[in-house]
Coordinates of C-alpha atoms in Angstrom, one line a residue:
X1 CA 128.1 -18.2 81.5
X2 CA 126.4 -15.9 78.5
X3 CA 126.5 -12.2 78.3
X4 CA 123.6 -10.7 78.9
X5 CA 121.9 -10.3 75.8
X6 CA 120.9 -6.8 76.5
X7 CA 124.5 -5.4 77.3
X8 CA 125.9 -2.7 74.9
X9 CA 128.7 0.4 75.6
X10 CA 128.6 3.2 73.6
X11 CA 126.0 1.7 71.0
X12 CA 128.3 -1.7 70.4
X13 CA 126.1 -4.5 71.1
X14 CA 127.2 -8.4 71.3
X15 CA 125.0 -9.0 68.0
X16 CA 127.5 -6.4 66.1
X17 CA 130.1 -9.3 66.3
X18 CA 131.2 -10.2 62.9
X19 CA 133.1 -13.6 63.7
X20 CA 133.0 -15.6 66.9
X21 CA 129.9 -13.5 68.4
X22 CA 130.5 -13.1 72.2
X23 CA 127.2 -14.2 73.3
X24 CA 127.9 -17.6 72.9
X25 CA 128.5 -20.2 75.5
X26 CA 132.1 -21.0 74.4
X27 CA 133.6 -18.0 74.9
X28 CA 133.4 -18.1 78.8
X29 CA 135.4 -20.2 81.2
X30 CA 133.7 -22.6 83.8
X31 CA 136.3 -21.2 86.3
X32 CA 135.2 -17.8 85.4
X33 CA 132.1 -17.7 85.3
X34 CA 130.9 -14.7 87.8
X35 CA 131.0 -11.8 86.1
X36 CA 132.6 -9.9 89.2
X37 CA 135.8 -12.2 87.9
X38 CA 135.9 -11.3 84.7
X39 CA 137.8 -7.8 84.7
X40 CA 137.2 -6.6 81.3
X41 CA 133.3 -6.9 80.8
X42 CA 131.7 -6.0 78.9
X43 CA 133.9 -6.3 76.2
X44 CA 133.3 -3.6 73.8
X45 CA 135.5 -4.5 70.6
X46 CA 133.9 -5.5 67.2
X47 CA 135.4 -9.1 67.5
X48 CA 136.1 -11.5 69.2
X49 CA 138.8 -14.4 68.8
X50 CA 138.6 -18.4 69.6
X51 CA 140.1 -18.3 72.5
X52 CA 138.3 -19.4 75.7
X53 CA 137.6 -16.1 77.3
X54 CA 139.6 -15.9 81.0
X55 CA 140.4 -19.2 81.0
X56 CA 144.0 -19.4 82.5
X57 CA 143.3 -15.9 84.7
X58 CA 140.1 -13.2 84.8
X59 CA 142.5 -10.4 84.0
X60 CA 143.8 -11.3 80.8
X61 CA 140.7 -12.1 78.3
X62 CA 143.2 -14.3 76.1
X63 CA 146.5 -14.7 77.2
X64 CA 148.2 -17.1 74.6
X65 CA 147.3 -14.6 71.8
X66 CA 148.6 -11.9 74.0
X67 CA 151.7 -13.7 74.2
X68 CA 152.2 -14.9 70.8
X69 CA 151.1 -11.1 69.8
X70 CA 154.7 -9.8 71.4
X71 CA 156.9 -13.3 70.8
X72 CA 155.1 -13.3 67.3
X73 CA 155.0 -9.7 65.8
X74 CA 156.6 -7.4 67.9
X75 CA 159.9 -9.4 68.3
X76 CA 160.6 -9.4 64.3
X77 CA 160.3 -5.7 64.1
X78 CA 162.6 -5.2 67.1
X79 CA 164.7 -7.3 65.2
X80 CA 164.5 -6.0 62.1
X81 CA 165.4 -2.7 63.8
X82 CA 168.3 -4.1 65.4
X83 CA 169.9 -6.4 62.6
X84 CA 167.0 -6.3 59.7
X85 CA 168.5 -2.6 58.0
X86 CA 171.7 -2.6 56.5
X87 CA 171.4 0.4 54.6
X88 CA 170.4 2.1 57.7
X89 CA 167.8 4.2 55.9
X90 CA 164.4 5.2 58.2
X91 CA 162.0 3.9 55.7
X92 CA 162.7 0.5 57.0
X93 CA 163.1 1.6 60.7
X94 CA 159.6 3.0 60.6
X95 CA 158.1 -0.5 58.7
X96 CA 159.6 -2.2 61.8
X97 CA 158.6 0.0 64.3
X98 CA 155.0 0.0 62.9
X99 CA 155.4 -3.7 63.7
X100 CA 156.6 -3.9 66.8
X101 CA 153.5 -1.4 67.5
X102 CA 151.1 -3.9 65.6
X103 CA 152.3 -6.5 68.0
X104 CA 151.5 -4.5 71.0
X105 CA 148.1 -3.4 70.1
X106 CA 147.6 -6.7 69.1
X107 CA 148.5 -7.7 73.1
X108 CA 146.8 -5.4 74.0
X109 CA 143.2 -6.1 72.0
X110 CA 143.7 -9.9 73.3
X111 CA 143.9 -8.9 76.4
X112 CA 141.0 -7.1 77.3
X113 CA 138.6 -6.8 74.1
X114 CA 138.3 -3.5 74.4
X115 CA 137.7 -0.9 71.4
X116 CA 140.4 1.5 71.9
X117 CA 143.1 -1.6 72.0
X118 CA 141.5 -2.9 68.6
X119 CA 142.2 0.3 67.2
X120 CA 145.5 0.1 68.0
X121 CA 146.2 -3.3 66.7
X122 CA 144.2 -2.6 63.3
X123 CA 145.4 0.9 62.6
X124 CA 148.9 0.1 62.3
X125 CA 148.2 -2.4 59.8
X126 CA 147.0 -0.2 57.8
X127 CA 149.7 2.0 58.3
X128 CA 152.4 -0.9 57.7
X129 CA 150.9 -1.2 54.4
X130 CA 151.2 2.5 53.5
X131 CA 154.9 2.4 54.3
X132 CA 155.5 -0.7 52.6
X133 CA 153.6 0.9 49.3
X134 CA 156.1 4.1 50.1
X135 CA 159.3 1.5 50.2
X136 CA 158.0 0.2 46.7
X137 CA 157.5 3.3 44.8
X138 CA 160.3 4.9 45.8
X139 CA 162.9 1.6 45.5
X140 CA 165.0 3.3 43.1
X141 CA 165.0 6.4 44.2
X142 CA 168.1 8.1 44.9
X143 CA 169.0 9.4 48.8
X144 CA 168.3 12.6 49.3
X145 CA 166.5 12.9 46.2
X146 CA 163.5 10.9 45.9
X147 CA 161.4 10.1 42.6
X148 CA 157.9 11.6 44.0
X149 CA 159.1 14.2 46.4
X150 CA 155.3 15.0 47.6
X151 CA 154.9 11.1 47.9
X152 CA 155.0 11.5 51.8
X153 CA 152.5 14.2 52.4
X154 CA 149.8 12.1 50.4
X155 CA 150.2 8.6 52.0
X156 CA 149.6 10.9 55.4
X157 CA 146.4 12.2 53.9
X158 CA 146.0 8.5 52.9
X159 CA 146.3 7.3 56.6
X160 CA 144.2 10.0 57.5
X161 CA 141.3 9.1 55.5
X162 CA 141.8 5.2 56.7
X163 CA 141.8 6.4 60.2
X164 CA 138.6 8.6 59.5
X165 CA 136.6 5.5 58.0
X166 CA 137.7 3.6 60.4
X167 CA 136.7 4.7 63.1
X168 CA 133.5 5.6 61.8
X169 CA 132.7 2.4 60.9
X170 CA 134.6 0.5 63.9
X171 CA 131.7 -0.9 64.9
X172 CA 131.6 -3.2 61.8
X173 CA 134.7 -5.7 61.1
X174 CA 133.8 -6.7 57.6
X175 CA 134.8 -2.5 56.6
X176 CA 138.3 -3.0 58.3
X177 CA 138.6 -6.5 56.8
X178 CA 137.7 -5.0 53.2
X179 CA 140.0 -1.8 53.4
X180 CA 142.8 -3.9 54.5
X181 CA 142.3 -6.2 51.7
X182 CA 142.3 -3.6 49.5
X183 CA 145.1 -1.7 50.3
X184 CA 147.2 -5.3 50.5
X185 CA 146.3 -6.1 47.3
X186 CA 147.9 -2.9 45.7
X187 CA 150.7 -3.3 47.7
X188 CA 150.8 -7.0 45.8
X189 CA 150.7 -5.3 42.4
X190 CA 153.7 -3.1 43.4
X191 CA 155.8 -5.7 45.1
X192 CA 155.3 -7.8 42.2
X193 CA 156.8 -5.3 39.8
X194 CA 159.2 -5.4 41.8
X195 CA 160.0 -8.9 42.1
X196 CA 159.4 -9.4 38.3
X197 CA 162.6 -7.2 37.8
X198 CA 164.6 -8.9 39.9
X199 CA 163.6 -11.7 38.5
X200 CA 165.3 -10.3 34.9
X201 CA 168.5 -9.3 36.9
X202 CA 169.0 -12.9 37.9
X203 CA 168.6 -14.3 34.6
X204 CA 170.9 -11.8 33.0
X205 CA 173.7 -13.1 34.7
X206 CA 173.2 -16.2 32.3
X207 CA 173.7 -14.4 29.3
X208 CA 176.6 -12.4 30.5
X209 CA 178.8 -15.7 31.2
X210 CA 179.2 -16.9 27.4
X211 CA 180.6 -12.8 27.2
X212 CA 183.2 -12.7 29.9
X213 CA 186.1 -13.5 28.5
X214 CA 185.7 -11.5 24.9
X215 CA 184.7 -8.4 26.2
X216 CA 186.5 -5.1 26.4
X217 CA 187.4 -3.6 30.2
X218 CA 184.4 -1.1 29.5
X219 CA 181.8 -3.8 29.2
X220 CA 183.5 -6.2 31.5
X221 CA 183.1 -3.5 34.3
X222 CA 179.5 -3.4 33.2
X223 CA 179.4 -7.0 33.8
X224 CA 180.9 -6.6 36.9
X225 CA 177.7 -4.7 38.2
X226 CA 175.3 -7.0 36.4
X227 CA 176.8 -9.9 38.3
X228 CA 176.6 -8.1 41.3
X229 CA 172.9 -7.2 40.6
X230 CA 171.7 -10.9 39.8
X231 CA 173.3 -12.1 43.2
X232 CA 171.2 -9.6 44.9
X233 CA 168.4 -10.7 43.4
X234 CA 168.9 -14.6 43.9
X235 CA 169.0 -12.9 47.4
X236 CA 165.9 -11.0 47.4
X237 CA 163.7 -14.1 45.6
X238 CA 164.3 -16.3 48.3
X239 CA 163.0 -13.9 50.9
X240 CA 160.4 -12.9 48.6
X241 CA 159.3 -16.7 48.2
X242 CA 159.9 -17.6 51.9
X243 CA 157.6 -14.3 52.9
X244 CA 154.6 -16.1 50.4
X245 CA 155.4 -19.4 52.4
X246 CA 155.1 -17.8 55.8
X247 CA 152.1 -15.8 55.0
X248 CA 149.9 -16.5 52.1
X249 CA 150.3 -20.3 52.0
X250 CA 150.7 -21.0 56.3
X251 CA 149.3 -18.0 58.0
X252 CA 146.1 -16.9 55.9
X253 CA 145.0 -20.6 55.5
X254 CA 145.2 -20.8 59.5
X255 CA 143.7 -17.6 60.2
X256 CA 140.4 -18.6 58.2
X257 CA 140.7 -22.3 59.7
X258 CA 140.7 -20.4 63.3
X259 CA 137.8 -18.2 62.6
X260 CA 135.2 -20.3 60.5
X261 CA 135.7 -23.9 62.1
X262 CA 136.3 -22.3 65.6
X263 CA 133.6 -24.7 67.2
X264 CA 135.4 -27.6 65.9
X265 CA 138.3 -27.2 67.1
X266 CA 137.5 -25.6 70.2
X267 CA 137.4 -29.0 72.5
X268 CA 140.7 -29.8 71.0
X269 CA 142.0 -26.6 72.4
X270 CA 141.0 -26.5 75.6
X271 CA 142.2 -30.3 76.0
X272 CA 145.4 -29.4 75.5
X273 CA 147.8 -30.1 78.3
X274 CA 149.6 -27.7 80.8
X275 CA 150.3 -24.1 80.1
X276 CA 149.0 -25.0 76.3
X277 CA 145.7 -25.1 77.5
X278 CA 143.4 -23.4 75.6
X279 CA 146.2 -22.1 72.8
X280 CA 144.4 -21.8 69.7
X281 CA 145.8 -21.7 65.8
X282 CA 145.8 -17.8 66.1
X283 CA 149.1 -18.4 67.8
X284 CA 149.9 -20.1 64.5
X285 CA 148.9 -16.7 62.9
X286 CA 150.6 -14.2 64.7
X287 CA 154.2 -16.2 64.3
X288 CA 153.8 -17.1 60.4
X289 CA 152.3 -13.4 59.9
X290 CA 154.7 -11.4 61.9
X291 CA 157.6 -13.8 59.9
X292 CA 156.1 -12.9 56.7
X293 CA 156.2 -9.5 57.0
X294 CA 159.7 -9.4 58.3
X295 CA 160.7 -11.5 55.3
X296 CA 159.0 -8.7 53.1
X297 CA 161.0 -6.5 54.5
X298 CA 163.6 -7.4 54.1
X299 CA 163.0 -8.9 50.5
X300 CA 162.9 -4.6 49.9
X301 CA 165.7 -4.2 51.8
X302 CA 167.9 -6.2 49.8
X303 CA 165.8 -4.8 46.5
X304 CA 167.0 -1.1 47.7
X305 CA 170.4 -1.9 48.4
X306 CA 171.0 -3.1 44.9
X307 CA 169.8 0.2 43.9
X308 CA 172.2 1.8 45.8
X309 CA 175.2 0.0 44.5
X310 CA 175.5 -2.6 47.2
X311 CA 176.0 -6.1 47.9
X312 CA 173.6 -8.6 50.1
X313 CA 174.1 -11.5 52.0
X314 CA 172.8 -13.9 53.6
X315 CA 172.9 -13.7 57.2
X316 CA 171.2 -15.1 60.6
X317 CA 170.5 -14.2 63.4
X318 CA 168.0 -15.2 66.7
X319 CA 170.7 -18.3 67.4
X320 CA 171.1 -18.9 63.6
X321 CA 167.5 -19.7 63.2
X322 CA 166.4 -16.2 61.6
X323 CA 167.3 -14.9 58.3
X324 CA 168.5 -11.9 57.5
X325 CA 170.3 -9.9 54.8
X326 CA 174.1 -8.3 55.8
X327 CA 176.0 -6.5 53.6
X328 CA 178.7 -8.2 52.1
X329 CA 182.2 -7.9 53.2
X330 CA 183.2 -5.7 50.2
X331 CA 180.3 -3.5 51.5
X332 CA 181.0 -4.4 55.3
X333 CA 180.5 -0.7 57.2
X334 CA 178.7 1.4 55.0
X335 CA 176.7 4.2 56.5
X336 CA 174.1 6.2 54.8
X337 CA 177.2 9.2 55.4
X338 CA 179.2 6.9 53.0
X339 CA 176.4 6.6 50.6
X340 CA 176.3 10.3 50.4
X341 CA 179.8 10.5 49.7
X342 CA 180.0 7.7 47.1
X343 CA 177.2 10.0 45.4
X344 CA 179.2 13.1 45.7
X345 CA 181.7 11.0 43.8
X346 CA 180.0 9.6 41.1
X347 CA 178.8 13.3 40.4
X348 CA 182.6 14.5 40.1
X349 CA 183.2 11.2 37.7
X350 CA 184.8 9.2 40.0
X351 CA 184.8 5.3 39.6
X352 CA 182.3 3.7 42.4
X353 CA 180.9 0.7 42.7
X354 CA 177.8 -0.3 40.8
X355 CA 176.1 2.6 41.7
X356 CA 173.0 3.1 39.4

């Protein structure tokens, strides 16, 4: 019901676990026990999760995090794909696409434990995180000509590099865990910015209401666009705070509680009735994490639509239960063709909307 203590593939041995260290009795199954039955041994990935090992099946090493993986990551980025981008621009196709691609390595790391499938759930984290960094520098930045043209080609050497250490260090956890961490919290420090000027637009919309009705038609226009901007931003502060909600305060918390006190809670898993059997709180994880980032997304979306002149709503989708930001009726329809138009006529002095 161990692995054998002296089993290593490719120079990854069971004591190079960093949390939840494979050769422990927990991790196996009591219906599972041959190893004939267990398809994927020896598991050669640098962790391993708190999930009974094969318990519901010896083909799938833990199939309640493989499912919450797709239900719980790779479902908001289809999503977002489908209804999360109303100003139709690829930055934010390729944040959710990274996603859904984060939620299938992530299936496919659960399911078999194997180090080419961790690679493919860990990597794209990183990668979501250089794309988000690339959505927040370049927020204001007008289509077609952005602020740091040669922004691009040095996140890709950035990803290079990632990839390079990673994989040279694969073999310890702790170097993922710290990269990540890293590159998350200067992504913080940029979103933050962000969300600090918003924060101004919405209170300017204050100060502009004891104005309204003594100002001339040049600054009332002005004030026009300044309402405009601090409705976006009460937009973009509530998925901004709701992201913090579904990630820093539910899913982080739960993810450590998972890990560290796995023994714990183990018998409490496993007792679990029915299907739930053996469902751990990384379920918890992948839902609240995969939410939070969707909510971050589109707490930039809205952010960059402002930029661009334009008016967010609040929408829902997923039966009403999901929100999302629409464009606003006035705005109902625009296309990143229109936007090039409604540039072409703000160059030629023509009166647009609330374009910056």
């Amino acid at each position: 019901m161990v692995y054998d203590d002296g089993a290593a593939l490719g120079g990854l041995a069971s004591t190079d676990y960093f949390i939840n260290r494979s050769e422990e009795p927990r991790i196996l199954s009591p219906e599972n026990d041959s190893l004939l039955n267990r398809y994927w041994e020896p598991h050669t990935s640098s962790i391993d999760f708190c999930e009974t090992n094969y318990l519901l099946t010896p083909y799938v090493v833990e199939p309640h995090n493989v499912l919450s993986s797709l239900w719980g990551l790779s479902l908001f980025g289809l999503v977002g794909i489908l209804r999360g981008n109303p100003t139709n621009e690829r930055r934010f196709d390729l944040a959710y696409g990274v996603l859904i691609i984060i939620g299938l390595g992530s299936a496919a790391l659960h399911g078999s434990l194997h180090w080419a499938f961790q690679g493919a759930d860990e990597l794209p984290m990183i990668y979501l995180v250089v794309v988000a960094m690339y959505c927040c520098i370049e927020i204001d930045g007008k289509p077609r000509q952005p602020k740091f043209p040669n922004l691009p080609g040095y996140l890709l050497v950035l990803c290079g590099m990632n990839t390079a250490i990673y994989f040279a260090y694969q073999r310890y956890y702790i170097v993922f865990l710290g990269t990540f961490v890293a590159m998350l919290l200067n992504l913080v420090r940029l979103h933050i910015q962000i969300a600090w000027g918003m924060k101004q637009k919405r209170n300017e919309a204050f100060k502009i209401e004891s104005t309204r009705a003594t100002c001339d038609g040049e600054e009332e226009a002005k004030n026009i666009c300044r309402r405009r901007s601090a409705r976006n931003a009460r937009l973009a502060l509530r998925f901004y705070i709701w992201h913090y909600l579904a990630f820093a305060l539910i899913a982080v918390p739960i993810w450590l509680l998972d890990q560290f006190r796995c023994p714990e809670l183990l018998p409490i898993y496993n007792s679990l009735p029915g299907p739930l059997r053996g469902a751990t709180l990384h379920v918890v994880w992948h839902a609240c994490s995969g939410l939070g980032a969707f909510l971050f997304v589109q707490f930039l979306v809205v952010c960059r639509a402002d930029a661009l002149g334009l008016e967010c709503q609040l929408g829902r989708t997923l039966g009403g239960v999901l929100p999302v930001a629409n464009l606003s009726p006035f705005d109902d329809g625009w296309t990143a063709k229109k936007q090039n138009e409604r540039l072409g006529e703000r160059e030629r002095g023509s009166n647009i909307p609330c374009h910056r």
